[in-house]
Amino acid sequence: MYYDCIVVGSGNAGSCAALSAKENGCQKVLLVDKCSPDWVGGNGYFTAGAFRIVHNGLEDLLPIVQNVTPEQAKRIDLDPYSREDFVEDIMRLSGRRSDPTLAASLVDNSRDTVDWLAGYQVPFILSFHRQAYEVGGRQKFWGGLVLSVEDGGKGLIAAEHKALKEAGVEIWFDCPVVKLLVQDNTVTGVIVHKDGSELSIESGGVILAAGGFEANSKLRVAHLGMGWEKAKVRGTPFNTGDCFAIAKDVGAKLVGDWASCHSTTWDFNAPEIGARNLTNQFTKSGYPLGIMLNANGERFVDEGEDYRNYTYARFGKAILLQSGGFAFQVWDAKMLGILRKEEYGDGVVEKIFADTIEALAHKLGEIGLTGQAQFVKTIQAYNAAVAQHKMENPDWNWDPAVKDGLSTQSSHLSLSPPKSHWAESIDKPPFMAVKVCCGITFTFGGLAIDPASAAVLSESGPIPGLFCAGEMVGGLFHNNYPGGSGLSAGAVFGRKAGASVSKGKAMRA
Ligand SMILES: Cc1cc2nc3c(=O)[nH]c(=O)nc-3n(C[C@H](O)[C@H](O)[C@H](O)COP(=O)(O)OP(=O)(O)OC[C@H]3O[C@@H](n4cnc5c(N)ncnc54)[C@H](O)[C@@H]3O)c2cc1C
């Protein structure tokens, strides 16, 4: 049995790889996934569909988005996001450890790749609800990330799989890859389990897009450390890291940050693995509008350190490290109307209300708050620090769409940790709290690739016939991550990998 190209993984990276292989000349393309058809799309299905790309502002984006009327466009403030901005965000958040060539390749191809996906009818939209606030009657975008897909990851995977079908890509589900075939140091195919038996399939090129090891609690503990067995998996349960071992067996080099991952503030009551109805709605990203306290009643992060897009991927870990591995997010009445309904709407999350902070502490005591008195003291101290800063800076205005500088640090009072922006008092009833935990998204360590071709590298150079894209690529993200980069990276390197397999096939012919 022979295919020109075999792609492993039905998520965003694998889908882009298969589409690209087909469009660049591979006749027979096979996509295999170990999941059943009802888990199609890997983590891609669970996403918000947010894509981070280089762009020149609103006018530049209007041709590819489907949700902006000319009237609306007049009331939008959306700054350009330059190549330098994107590169700097990746390098800054990775502590300058990101592979600069890999980062540059992602950034330089981000815009063009989104145009390419739009050509496959992926319904891109401006992300009003997640990435903009209405300020003074205008929609103000913030945090560099503006593009999303209609119906999030569900819409993205539906569009990509429709395109795969139309392109004639064959898809086999319930079909894990267990080994790579190698001949004369070239990868020549895969061995899969299918219908209870082992099957060898020859191929002109194999593209691994099988996700990270976030759904494997043993590997989490081995690489990320003790305690990570407790993290909830935000997406697919099938990303268990098997393909890393399979690739290592043929000499692939493992690189990047194997000791950390992307993890967020997640609903404490969410299931242990992703749920295909609510998907990303278990995210609880409203902390910049309020504060977070642990079971002892103490704050433990700077909730306003930066825009949410630049902090959310490491605050899951911060919560995991707290006593009991959970925390409480708290707001007062002033913020309740601004919290996103998708994440905090009725029926989406358990919301605890009270008319006084003392009564709120008492209620939270029933679900794990041990430091009730400290909880009250922490909020009183926070309010005092906010009031002092306001007194010293009477002309500063609270504005969630910019880093407004309203903080807890002043000449008289300083909190540790501070809240550096959007620090507003918590004093107007009703008060509301939700309980959150750590949700793991994906892991950062992975395979070394050549940024130009997405070929997998061994210690001595590219492994002929083997390519990689998506979460499986190592060296791009370390410790933290600019929101929306995962889908862009998967699309960019998936597209390159598909083209490379076609090129290799043409050269052999
Ligand atoms: C809740 C949530 C929200 C997110 N939101 C965003 C967002 O808005 N923007 C963004 O950029 N990123 C987001 N991410 C991250 C994003 O999902 C990933 O970066 C991206 O989807 C990874 O794509 P992938 O194709 O590499 O992996 P996946 O989409 O996870 O696909 C991997 C596939 O490989 C299959 N597989 C695994 N092992 C094998 C094997 N041995 N044989 C065959 N198949 C195998 C799996 O079943 C799976 O279907 C989010 C993630 C989650 C969980």
Coordinates of N, CA and C in Angstrom, one line a residue, residues 226-384:
M226 N 6.3 16.9 39.8 CA 5.2 16.4 40.7 C 4.1 17.5 40.7
G227 N 2.9 17.0 40.8 CA 1.7 17.9 41.0 C 1.0 18.0 39.6
W228 N 1.7 17.8 38.5 CA 1.1 18.0 37.2 C 0.1 16.9 36.9
E229 N 0.1 15.8 37.7 CA -0.9 14.8 37.5 C -2.3 15.4 37.8
K230 N -2.3 16.4 38.6 CA -3.6 17.0 39.0 C -4.2 17.9 37.9
A231 N -3.4 18.3 36.9 CA -4.0 19.3 36.0 C -5.1 18.7 35.1
K232 N -6.1 19.5 34.8 CA -7.1 19.1 33.9 C -6.7 19.3 32.5
V233 N -7.1 18.4 31.6 CA -6.7 18.5 30.2 C -7.8 19.3 29.5
R234 N -7.4 20.4 28.9 CA -8.3 21.3 28.3 C -8.9 20.8 27.0
G235 N -8.2 19.9 26.4 CA -8.6 19.5 25.0 C -8.7 18.0 24.9
T236 N -8.2 17.5 23.8 CA -8.3 16.1 23.4 C -7.5 15.2 24.4
P237 N -8.1 14.0 24.7 CA -7.4 13.1 25.6 C -6.3 12.2 24.8
F238 N -6.2 12.5 23.5 CA -5.4 11.6 22.6 C -4.0 12.1 22.5
N239 N -3.7 13.3 22.9 CA -2.3 13.8 22.8 C -1.4 13.3 23.9
T240 N -1.0 12.0 23.8 CA -0.3 11.4 24.8 C 1.2 11.3 24.6
G241 N 1.7 11.9 23.5 CA 3.2 12.0 23.3 C 3.8 10.8 22.6
D242 N 3.0 9.9 22.1 CA 3.6 8.6 21.6 C 4.5 8.9 20.4
C243 N 4.2 9.9 19.6 CA 5.0 10.1 18.4 C 6.4 10.7 18.7
F244 N 6.6 11.2 19.9 CA 7.9 11.7 20.2 C 8.9 10.5 20.3
A245 N 8.4 9.4 21.0 CA 9.2 8.2 21.1 C 9.4 7.6 19.7
I246 N 8.4 7.6 18.9 CA 8.4 7.0 17.6 C 9.5 7.7 16.7
A247 N 9.5 9.1 16.9 CA 10.4 9.9 16.1 C 11.9 9.7 16.6
K248 N 11.9 9.6 18.0 CA 13.3 9.5 18.6 C 13.9 8.2 18.1
D249 N 13.1 7.1 18.0 CA 13.6 5.8 17.5 C 14.3 5.9 16.2
V250 N 14.0 6.9 15.3 CA 14.6 7.0 14.0 C 15.7 8.2 14.0
G251 N 16.0 8.6 15.2 CA 17.1 9.6 15.4 C 16.7 11.0 15.5
A252 N 15.4 11.3 15.6 CA 15.0 12.7 15.7 C 15.5 13.4 17.0
K253 N 15.9 14.6 16.8 CA 16.4 15.4 18.0 C 15.3 16.1 18.8
L254 N 15.3 15.9 20.1 CA 14.3 16.5 20.9 C 14.9 17.9 21.4
V255 N 14.1 18.9 21.3 CA 14.7 20.3 21.7 C 13.6 21.1 22.4
G256 N 14.0 22.2 22.9 CA 13.0 23.1 23.5 C 12.8 22.9 25.0
D257 N 11.7 23.4 25.5 CA 11.5 23.5 26.9 C 10.6 22.3 27.3
W258 N 11.2 21.2 27.7 CA 10.4 20.0 28.1 C 9.9 20.2 29.5
A259 N 10.4 21.2 30.2 CA 10.0 21.3 31.6 C 8.8 22.2 31.9
S260 N 8.3 22.8 30.8 CA 7.1 23.7 31.0 C 6.1 23.5 29.9
C261 N 5.0 24.2 30.1 CA 3.9 24.0 29.2 C 2.9 25.2 29.2
H262 N 1.9 25.2 28.3 CA 0.9 26.2 28.3 C -0.2 25.7 29.2
S263 N -0.5 26.5 30.2 CA -1.6 26.1 31.2 C -2.4 27.3 31.7
T264 N -3.7 27.2 31.8 CA -4.5 28.4 32.0 C -5.4 28.3 33.3
T265 N -6.0 29.4 33.6 CA -7.0 29.4 34.6 C -8.3 28.7 34.1
W266 N -8.7 27.7 34.7 CA -9.7 26.8 34.2 C -10.8 26.5 35.2
D267 N -12.0 26.3 34.8 CA -13.1 26.0 35.8 C -12.8 24.8 36.6
F268 N -12.8 25.0 37.9 CA -12.6 23.9 38.9 C -13.5 22.7 38.6
N269 N -14.7 23.0 38.2 CA -15.7 22.0 38.0 C -15.7 21.4 36.6
A270 N -14.8 21.7 35.8 CA -14.7 21.2 34.4 C -14.3 19.7 34.5
P271 N -14.7 18.9 33.5 CA -14.3 17.5 33.5 C -12.8 17.4 33.4
E272 N -12.3 16.1 33.6 CA -10.8 15.9 33.6 C -10.2 16.1 32.2
I273 N -11.0 15.8 31.2 CA -10.6 16.1 29.8 C -11.5 17.0 29.1
G274 N -11.2 17.5 28.0 CA -12.0 18.5 27.3 C -13.4 18.0 27.0
A275 N -14.4 18.9 27.0 CA -15.8 18.5 26.7 C -16.1 19.2 25.4
R276 N -16.7 18.4 24.4 CA -16.8 18.9 23.1 C -18.0 19.9 23.0
N277 N -18.8 20.0 24.0 CA -19.9 21.0 23.9 C -19.4 22.4 24.3
L278 N -18.8 22.5 25.5 CA -18.4 23.8 26.0 C -17.0 24.2 25.6
T279 N -16.2 23.2 25.2 CA -14.8 23.4 24.7 C -14.1 24.5 25.5
N280 N -13.8 25.6 24.9 CA -12.9 26.7 25.5 C -13.7 27.5 26.6
Q281 N -15.0 27.3 26.7 CA -15.8 28.1 27.7 C -15.4 27.8 29.1
F282 N -14.7 26.7 29.4 CA -14.2 26.5 30.8 C -13.1 27.4 31.1
T283 N -12.5 28.1 30.1 CA -11.4 29.1 30.4 C -12.0 30.2 31.3
K284 N -11.3 30.6 32.3 CA -11.7 31.7 33.2 C -10.7 32.9 33.1
S285 N -10.8 33.7 32.1 CA -9.7 34.7 31.8 C -10.1 36.1 32.3
G286 N -11.0 36.2 33.2 CA -11.5 37.6 33.7 C -10.6 38.1 34.8
Y287 N -9.5 37.5 35.1 CA -8.7 38.0 36.3 C -8.2 39.4 36.2
P288 N -7.8 39.9 35.0 CA -7.3 41.3 34.9 C -8.4 42.3 35.4
L289 N -9.6 41.9 35.4 CA -10.7 42.8 35.9 C -10.9 42.7 37.4
G290 N -10.3 41.7 38.0 CA -10.5 41.5 39.5 C -9.2 41.0 40.1
I291 N -9.3 40.1 41.1 CA -8.1 39.6 41.7 C -8.3 38.1 41.9
M292 N -7.2 37.4 42.2 CA -7.2 35.9 42.5 C -6.6 35.7 43.9
L293 N -7.3 34.9 44.6 CA -6.8 34.5 46.0 C -6.8 33.0 46.1
N294 N -5.8 32.5 46.9 CA -5.7 31.1 47.1 C -6.5 30.6 48.3
A295 N -6.3 29.3 48.6 CA -7.1 28.7 49.7 C -6.8 29.4 51.1
N296 N -5.6 30.0 51.2 CA -5.2 30.7 52.4 C -5.7 32.1 52.4
G297 N -6.4 32.5 51.4 CA -6.9 33.9 51.3 C -5.9 34.9 50.9
E298 N -4.8 34.5 50.2 CA -3.8 35.4 49.8 C -3.7 35.5 48.3
R299 N -3.3 36.7 47.8 CA -3.1 36.8 46.4 C -1.7 36.2 46.1
F300 N -1.5 35.8 44.8 CA -0.2 35.1 44.5 C 0.3 35.4 43.1
V301 N -0.4 36.2 42.3 CA 0.1 36.7 41.0 C -0.3 38.2 40.8
D302 N 0.4 38.9 39.9 CA 0.0 40.2 39.5 C -1.0 40.1 38.4
E303 N -2.3 40.2 38.8 CA -3.3 40.0 37.8 C -3.3 41.0 36.7
G304 N -2.7 42.1 36.9 CA -2.6 43.1 35.8 C -1.2 43.4 35.3
E305 N -0.4 42.3 35.4 CA 1.0 42.5 34.9 C 1.1 42.9 33.5
D306 N 0.2 42.3 32.7 CA 0.3 42.6 31.2 C -1.1 42.2 30.7
Y307 N -1.3 42.5 29.4 CA -2.6 42.1 28.8 C -2.8 40.6 29.0
R308 N -4.0 40.1 29.1 CA -4.3 38.7 29.4 C -3.6 37.8 28.4
N309 N -3.5 38.2 27.2 CA -2.8 37.3 26.1 C -1.4 36.9 26.5
Y310 N -0.8 37.7 27.4 CA 0.6 37.5 27.6 C 0.8 36.9 29.0
T311 N -0.2 36.7 29.8 CA -0.1 36.1 31.1 C -0.8 34.8 31.3
Y312 N -1.9 34.6 30.5 CA -2.8 33.5 30.8 C -2.2 32.2 30.6
A313 N -1.2 32.0 29.8 CA -0.6 30.7 29.5 C 0.3 30.2 30.6
R314 N 0.6 31.1 31.6 CA 1.4 30.6 32.7 C 0.7 30.7 34.1
F315 N -0.5 31.3 34.1 CA -1.2 31.4 35.3 C -1.8 30.1 35.8
G316 N -2.0 29.2 34.8 CA -2.5 27.8 35.2 C -1.5 27.2 36.2
K317 N -0.2 27.3 35.8 CA 0.8 26.7 36.7 C 0.9 27.4 38.0
A318 N 0.7 28.7 38.0 CA 0.7 29.5 39.3 C -0.4 29.0 40.2
I319 N -1.5 28.6 39.7 CA -2.6 28.1 40.5 C -2.3 26.7 41.0
L320 N -1.7 25.8 40.0 CA -1.4 24.5 40.4 C -0.5 24.4 41.6
L321 N 0.4 25.4 41.7 CA 1.4 25.5 42.8 C 0.8 25.9 44.1
Q322 N -0.4 26.4 44.1 CA -1.0 26.9 45.4 C -1.5 25.7 46.2
S323 N -1.7 25.9 47.5 CA -2.2 24.8 48.4 C -3.5 24.3 47.8
G324 N -3.6 23.0 47.6 CA -4.8 22.4 47.0 C -5.0 22.5 45.5
G325 N -4.1 23.3 44.9 CA -4.1 23.4 43.4 C -5.3 24.2 42.9
F326 N -5.9 25.1 43.7 CA -7.1 25.9 43.2 C -7.0 27.3 43.7
A327 N -7.9 28.1 43.2 CA -7.9 29.5 43.6 C -9.3 30.1 43.4
F328 N -9.5 31.3 43.9 CA -10.8 32.0 43.7 C -10.6 33.3 42.9
Q329 N -11.4 33.5 41.9 CA -11.4 34.8 41.2 C -12.5 35.6 41.8
V330 N -12.2 36.9 42.1 CA -13.2 37.7 42.8 C -13.4 39.1 42.1
W331 N -14.6 39.5 42.0 CA -14.9 40.8 41.4 C -16.1 41.5 42.2
D332 N -16.3 42.8 42.0 CA -17.4 43.4 42.6 C -18.4 43.8 41.5
A333 N -19.5 44.4 41.9 CA -20.6 44.7 40.9 C -20.1 45.5 39.7
K334 N -19.1 46.3 39.9 CA -18.7 47.2 38.8 C -18.2 46.4 37.6
M335 N -17.7 45.2 37.8 CA -17.1 44.4 36.7 C -18.0 43.4 36.1
L336 N -19.1 43.1 36.8 CA -19.8 41.9 36.4 C -20.4 42.0 35.0
G337 N -20.7 43.2 34.6 CA -21.3 43.4 33.2 C -20.2 43.3 32.2
I338 N -18.9 43.4 32.6 CA -17.8 43.4 31.6 C -17.2 42.0 31.4
L339 N -17.4 41.1 32.3 CA -16.9 39.7 32.2 C -17.6 39.1 31.0
R340 N -16.8 38.3 30.3 CA -17.3 37.7 29.0 C -18.4 36.6 29.4
K341 N -19.5 36.7 28.7 CA -20.7 35.8 29.0 C -20.3 34.4 28.6
E342 N -19.5 34.2 27.5 CA -19.1 32.9 27.1 C -18.4 32.1 28.2
E343 N -17.7 32.8 29.1 CA -16.9 32.2 30.2 C -17.7 32.2 31.5
Y344 N -18.4 33.3 31.7 CA -19.0 33.6 33.1 C -20.5 33.7 33.0
G345 N -21.1 33.3 31.9 CA -22.6 33.4 31.8 C -23.3 32.5 32.7
D346 N -24.6 32.7 32.9 CA -25.4 31.8 33.8 C -25.4 30.4 33.1
G347 N -25.2 29.4 34.0 CA -25.2 28.0 33.5 C -23.9 27.6 32.9
V348 N -22.9 28.5 32.8 CA -21.6 28.1 32.2 C -20.7 27.8 33.4
V349 N -20.8 28.5 34.5 CA -19.9 28.3 35.6 C -20.6 28.5 36.9
E350 N -20.2 27.8 38.0 CA -20.8 28.1 39.3 C -20.3 29.4 39.9
K351 N -21.3 30.3 40.1 CA -20.9 31.7 40.5 C -21.4 31.8 42.0
I352 N -20.5 32.3 42.8 CA -20.9 32.5 44.3 C -21.0 34.0 44.5
F353 N -22.2 34.4 45.0 CA -22.5 35.8 45.2 C -22.7 36.1 46.7
A354 N -22.3 37.3 47.1 CA -22.6 37.7 48.5 C -22.7 39.2 48.5
D355 N -23.3 39.8 49.6 CA -23.4 41.2 49.7 C -22.3 41.9 50.5
T356 N -21.5 41.0 51.2 CA -20.4 41.6 51.9 C -19.2 40.6 51.6
I357 N -18.0 41.2 51.8 CA -16.8 40.3 51.6 C -16.8 39.2 52.6
E358 N -17.2 39.6 53.9 CA -17.2 38.6 55.0 C -18.1 37.4 54.6
A359 N -19.3 37.8 54.1 CA -20.3 36.7 53.7 C -19.7 35.9 52.5
L360 N -19.0 36.5 51.6 CA -18.4 35.8 50.5 C -17.4 34.8 51.0
A361 N -16.5 35.3 51.9 CA -15.5 34.4 52.5 C -16.2 33.2 53.2
H362 N -17.3 33.5 53.9 CA -18.0 32.4 54.6 C -18.5 31.3 53.6
K363 N -19.1 31.8 52.5 CA -19.6 30.9 51.5 C -18.5 30.1 50.8
L364 N -17.3 30.8 50.6 CA -16.2 30.1 49.9 C -15.6 29.1 50.8
G365 N -15.8 29.3 52.2 CA -15.3 28.4 53.2 C -15.9 27.0 52.9
E366 N -17.1 27.0 52.4 CA -17.7 25.7 52.1 C -17.1 24.9 50.9
I367 N -16.4 25.7 50.1 CA -15.8 25.0 48.9 C -14.2 25.2 48.9
G368 N -13.6 25.2 50.1 CA -12.2 25.1 50.1 C -11.4 26.3 50.7
L369 N -12.0 27.4 50.9 CA -11.3 28.6 51.4 C -11.0 28.3 52.9
T370 N -9.8 28.1 53.3 CA -9.4 27.8 54.7 C -9.1 29.2 55.4
G371 N -8.5 30.1 54.7 CA -8.1 31.4 55.3 C -9.2 32.4 55.1
Q372 N -10.3 32.3 55.8 CA -11.5 33.2 55.6 C -11.1 34.6 56.1
A373 N -10.5 34.7 57.3 CA -10.2 36.0 57.8 C -9.1 36.6 57.0
Q374 N -8.1 35.9 56.5 CA -7.1 36.4 55.6 C -7.7 36.9 54.3
F375 N -8.7 36.2 53.8 CA -9.3 36.6 52.6 C -9.9 38.0 52.7
V376 N -10.6 38.3 53.8 CA -11.1 39.6 54.1 C -10.0 40.6 54.2
K377 N -9.0 40.3 55.0 CA -7.9 41.2 55.2 C -7.2 41.5 53.8
T378 N -7.0 40.5 53.0 CA -6.3 40.7 51.7 C -7.1 41.7 50.9
I379 N -8.4 41.6 50.8 CA -9.2 42.5 50.0 C -9.3 43.9 50.6
Q380 N -9.3 44.0 51.9 CA -9.2 45.3 52.6 C -7.9 46.0 52.2
A381 N -6.8 45.2 52.3 CA -5.5 45.8 52.0 C -5.4 46.2 50.5
Y382 N -6.0 45.4 49.7 CA -6.0 45.7 48.2 C -6.8 47.0 48.0
N383 N -7.9 47.1 48.6 CA -8.7 48.3 48.4 C -8.0 49.6 48.9
A384 N -7.3 49.4 50.0 CA -6.6 50.6 50.6 C -5.5 51.0 49.6

